[in-house]
mmCIF file of C-alpha atoms and ligand atoms in Angstrom:
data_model
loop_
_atom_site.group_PDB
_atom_site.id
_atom_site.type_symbol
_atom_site.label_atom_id
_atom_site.label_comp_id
_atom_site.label_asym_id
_atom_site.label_seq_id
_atom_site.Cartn_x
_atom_site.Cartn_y
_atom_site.Cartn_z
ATOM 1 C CA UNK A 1 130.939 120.930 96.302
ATOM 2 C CA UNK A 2 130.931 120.670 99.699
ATOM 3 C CA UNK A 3 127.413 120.738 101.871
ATOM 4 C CA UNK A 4 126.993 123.585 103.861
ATOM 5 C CA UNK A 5 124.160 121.436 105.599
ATOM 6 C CA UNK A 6 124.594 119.385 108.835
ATOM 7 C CA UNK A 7 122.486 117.861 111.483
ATOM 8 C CA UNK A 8 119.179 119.279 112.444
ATOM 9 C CA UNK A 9 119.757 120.936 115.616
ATOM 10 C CA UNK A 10 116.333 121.965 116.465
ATOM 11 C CA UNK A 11 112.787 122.731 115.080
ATOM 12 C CA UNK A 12 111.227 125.750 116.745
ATOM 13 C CA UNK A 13 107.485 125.932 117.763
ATOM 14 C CA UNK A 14 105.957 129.519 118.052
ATOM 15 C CA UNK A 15 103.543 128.963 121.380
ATOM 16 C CA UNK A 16 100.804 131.162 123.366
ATOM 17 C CA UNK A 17 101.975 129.416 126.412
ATOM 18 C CA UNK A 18 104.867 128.486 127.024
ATOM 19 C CA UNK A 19 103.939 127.324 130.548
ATOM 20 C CA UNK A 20 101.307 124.731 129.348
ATOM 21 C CA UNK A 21 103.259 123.653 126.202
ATOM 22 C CA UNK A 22 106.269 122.750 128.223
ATOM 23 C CA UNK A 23 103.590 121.206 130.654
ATOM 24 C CA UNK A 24 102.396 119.001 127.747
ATOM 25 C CA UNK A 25 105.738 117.881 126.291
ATOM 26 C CA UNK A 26 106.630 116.518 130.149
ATOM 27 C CA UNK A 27 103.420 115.151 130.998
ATOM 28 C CA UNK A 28 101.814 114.092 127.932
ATOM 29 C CA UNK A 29 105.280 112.990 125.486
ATOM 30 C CA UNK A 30 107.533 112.300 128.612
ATOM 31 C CA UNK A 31 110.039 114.173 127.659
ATOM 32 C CA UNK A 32 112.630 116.042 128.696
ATOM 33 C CA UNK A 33 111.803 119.355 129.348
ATOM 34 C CA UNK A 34 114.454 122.541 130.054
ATOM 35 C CA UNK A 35 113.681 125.080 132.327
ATOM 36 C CA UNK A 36 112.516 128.578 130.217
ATOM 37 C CA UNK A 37 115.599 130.768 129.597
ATOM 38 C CA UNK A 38 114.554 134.431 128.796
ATOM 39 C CA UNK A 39 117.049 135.725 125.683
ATOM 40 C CA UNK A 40 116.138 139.294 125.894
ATOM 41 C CA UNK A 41 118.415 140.319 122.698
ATOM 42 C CA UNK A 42 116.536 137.868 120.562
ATOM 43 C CA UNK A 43 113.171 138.692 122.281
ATOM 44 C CA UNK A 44 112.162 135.074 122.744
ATOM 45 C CA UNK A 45 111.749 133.248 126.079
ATOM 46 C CA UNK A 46 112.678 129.667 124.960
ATOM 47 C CA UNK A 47 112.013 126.103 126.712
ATOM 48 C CA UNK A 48 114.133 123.194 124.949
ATOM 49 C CA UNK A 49 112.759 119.669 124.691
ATOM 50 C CA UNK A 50 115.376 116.971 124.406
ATOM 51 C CA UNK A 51 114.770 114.173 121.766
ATOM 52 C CA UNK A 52 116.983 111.588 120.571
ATOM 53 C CA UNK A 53 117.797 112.530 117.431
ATOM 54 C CA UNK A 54 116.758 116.644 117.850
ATOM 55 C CA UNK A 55 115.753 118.866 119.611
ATOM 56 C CA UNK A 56 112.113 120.831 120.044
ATOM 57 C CA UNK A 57 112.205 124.759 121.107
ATOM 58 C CA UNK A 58 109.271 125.965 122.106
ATOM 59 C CA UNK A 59 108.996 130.388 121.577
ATOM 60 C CA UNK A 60 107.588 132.519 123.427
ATOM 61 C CA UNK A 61 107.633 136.325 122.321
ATOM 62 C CA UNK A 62 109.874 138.504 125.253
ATOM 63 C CA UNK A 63 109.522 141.954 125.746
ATOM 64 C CA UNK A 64 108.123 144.788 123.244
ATOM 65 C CA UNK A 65 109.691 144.058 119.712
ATOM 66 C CA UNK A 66 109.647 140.460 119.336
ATOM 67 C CA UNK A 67 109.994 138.453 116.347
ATOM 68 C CA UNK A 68 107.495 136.345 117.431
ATOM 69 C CA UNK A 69 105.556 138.392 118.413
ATOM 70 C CA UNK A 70 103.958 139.567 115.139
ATOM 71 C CA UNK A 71 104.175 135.725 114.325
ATOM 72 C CA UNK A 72 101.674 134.686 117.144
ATOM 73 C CA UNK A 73 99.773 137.508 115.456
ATOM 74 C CA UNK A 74 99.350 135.848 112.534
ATOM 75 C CA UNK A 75 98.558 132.297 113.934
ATOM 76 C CA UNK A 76 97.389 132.902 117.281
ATOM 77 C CA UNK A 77 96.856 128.842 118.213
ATOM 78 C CA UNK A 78 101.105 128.877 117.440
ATOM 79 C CA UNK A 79 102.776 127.273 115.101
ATOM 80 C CA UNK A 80 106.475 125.756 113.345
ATOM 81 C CA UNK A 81 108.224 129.153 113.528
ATOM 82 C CA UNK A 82 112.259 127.904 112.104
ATOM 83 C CA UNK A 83 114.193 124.942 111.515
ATOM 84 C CA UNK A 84 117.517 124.867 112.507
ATOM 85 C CA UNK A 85 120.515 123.524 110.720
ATOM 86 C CA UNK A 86 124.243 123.240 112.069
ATOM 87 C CA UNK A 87 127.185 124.237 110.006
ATOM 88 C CA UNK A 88 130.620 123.561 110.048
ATOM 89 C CA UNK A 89 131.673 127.092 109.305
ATOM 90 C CA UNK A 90 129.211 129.994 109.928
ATOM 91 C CA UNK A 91 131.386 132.863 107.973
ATOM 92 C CA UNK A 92 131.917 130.601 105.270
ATOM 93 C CA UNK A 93 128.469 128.908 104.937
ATOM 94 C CA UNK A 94 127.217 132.691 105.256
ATOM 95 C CA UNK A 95 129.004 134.117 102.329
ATOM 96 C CA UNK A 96 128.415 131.638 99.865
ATOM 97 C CA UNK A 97 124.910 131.848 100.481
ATOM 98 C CA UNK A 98 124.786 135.619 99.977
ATOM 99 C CA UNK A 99 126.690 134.816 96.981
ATOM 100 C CA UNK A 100 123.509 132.452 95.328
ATOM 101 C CA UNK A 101 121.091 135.283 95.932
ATOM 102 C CA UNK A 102 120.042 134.137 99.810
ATOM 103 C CA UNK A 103 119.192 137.386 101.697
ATOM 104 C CA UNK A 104 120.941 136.961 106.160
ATOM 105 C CA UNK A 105 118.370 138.919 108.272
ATOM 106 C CA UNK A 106 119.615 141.154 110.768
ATOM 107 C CA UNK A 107 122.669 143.225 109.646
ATOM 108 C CA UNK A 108 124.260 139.726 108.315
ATOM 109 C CA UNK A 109 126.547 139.202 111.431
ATOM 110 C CA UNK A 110 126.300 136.235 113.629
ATOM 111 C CA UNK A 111 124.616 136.372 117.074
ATOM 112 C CA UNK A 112 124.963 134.037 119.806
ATOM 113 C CA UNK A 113 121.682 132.079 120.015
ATOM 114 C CA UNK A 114 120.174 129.666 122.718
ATOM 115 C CA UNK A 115 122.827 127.597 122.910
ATOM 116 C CA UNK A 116 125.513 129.983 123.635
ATOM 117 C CA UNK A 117 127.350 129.760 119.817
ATOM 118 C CA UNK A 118 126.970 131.828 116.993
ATOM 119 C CA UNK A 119 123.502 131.602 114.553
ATOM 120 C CA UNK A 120 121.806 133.385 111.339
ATOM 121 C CA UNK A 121 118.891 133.394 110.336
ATOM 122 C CA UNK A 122 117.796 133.053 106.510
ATOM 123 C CA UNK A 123 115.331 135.237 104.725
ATOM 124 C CA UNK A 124 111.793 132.437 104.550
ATOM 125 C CA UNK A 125 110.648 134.191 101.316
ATOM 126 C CA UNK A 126 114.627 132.763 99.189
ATOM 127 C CA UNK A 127 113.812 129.286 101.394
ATOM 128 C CA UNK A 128 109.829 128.045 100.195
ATOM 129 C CA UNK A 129 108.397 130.066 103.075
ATOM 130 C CA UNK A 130 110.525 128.699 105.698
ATOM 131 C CA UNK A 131 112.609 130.724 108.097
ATOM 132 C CA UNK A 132 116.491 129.028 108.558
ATOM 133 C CA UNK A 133 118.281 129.748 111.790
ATOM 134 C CA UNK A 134 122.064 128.438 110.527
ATOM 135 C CA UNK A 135 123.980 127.469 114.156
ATOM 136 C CA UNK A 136 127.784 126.954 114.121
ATOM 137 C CA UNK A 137 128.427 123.534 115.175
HETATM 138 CO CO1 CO B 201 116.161 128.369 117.069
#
């Protein structure tokens, strides 16, 4: 069987603000920080810190009916919000996970994320309470 599994691309941090947490990765870490790039049609401002081996996105919720928005709710100090795995082949990783049971949020089509290719995101309740974003490599 082949693994539908590739690098990590990123692990996603859920922040109150996004201002001082990008502020903290550059000044405390030393790393290297992006500038914030608002994605309106995934309601999430996002700031990308650059590590060798991965890569860090900080959230912040954008406009009224954000994701992560309801998440800050929850943990208001922030928190890991997704991991995010690359694939080889989003379509085909896609349907044999529907196939094992695994439930594709959204309306199960492929949006372009943050990095300009196509993503999914996995239901956290088939995946031990964590929420997959899938990102075609
Ligand atoms: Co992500």
């Amino acid at each position: 069987m082949q693994p539908i599994l590739g690098e990590l691309n990123h692990v996603a941090i859920a922040v109150p603000d996004l201002e001082a947490a990008a502020r903290r990765y550059r000044d405390i870490f030393g790393a290297r920080v992006s500038a914030p790039l608002p994605l309106p049609e995934h309601g999430v401002t996002t700031v990308f810190v650059a590590l060798p081996n991965t890569k860090i996105e900080l959230l912040h919720p954008l406009g009224e009916k954000s994701p992560v928005a309801s998440f800050l709710a929850r943990n208001p100090a922030g928190g890991i919000h997704h991991l995010c795995y690359e694939v080889a082949d989003l379509g085909a990783a896609r349907d044999r996970l529907v196939q094992e049971g695994a439930r594709v949020l959204g309306d199960g089509e492929p949006r372009i994320g943050a990095h300009g290719k196509p993503v999914l995101f996995l239901h956290p309740k088939d995946f031990d309470g964590t929420l997959i974003e899938l990102e075609q490599r």
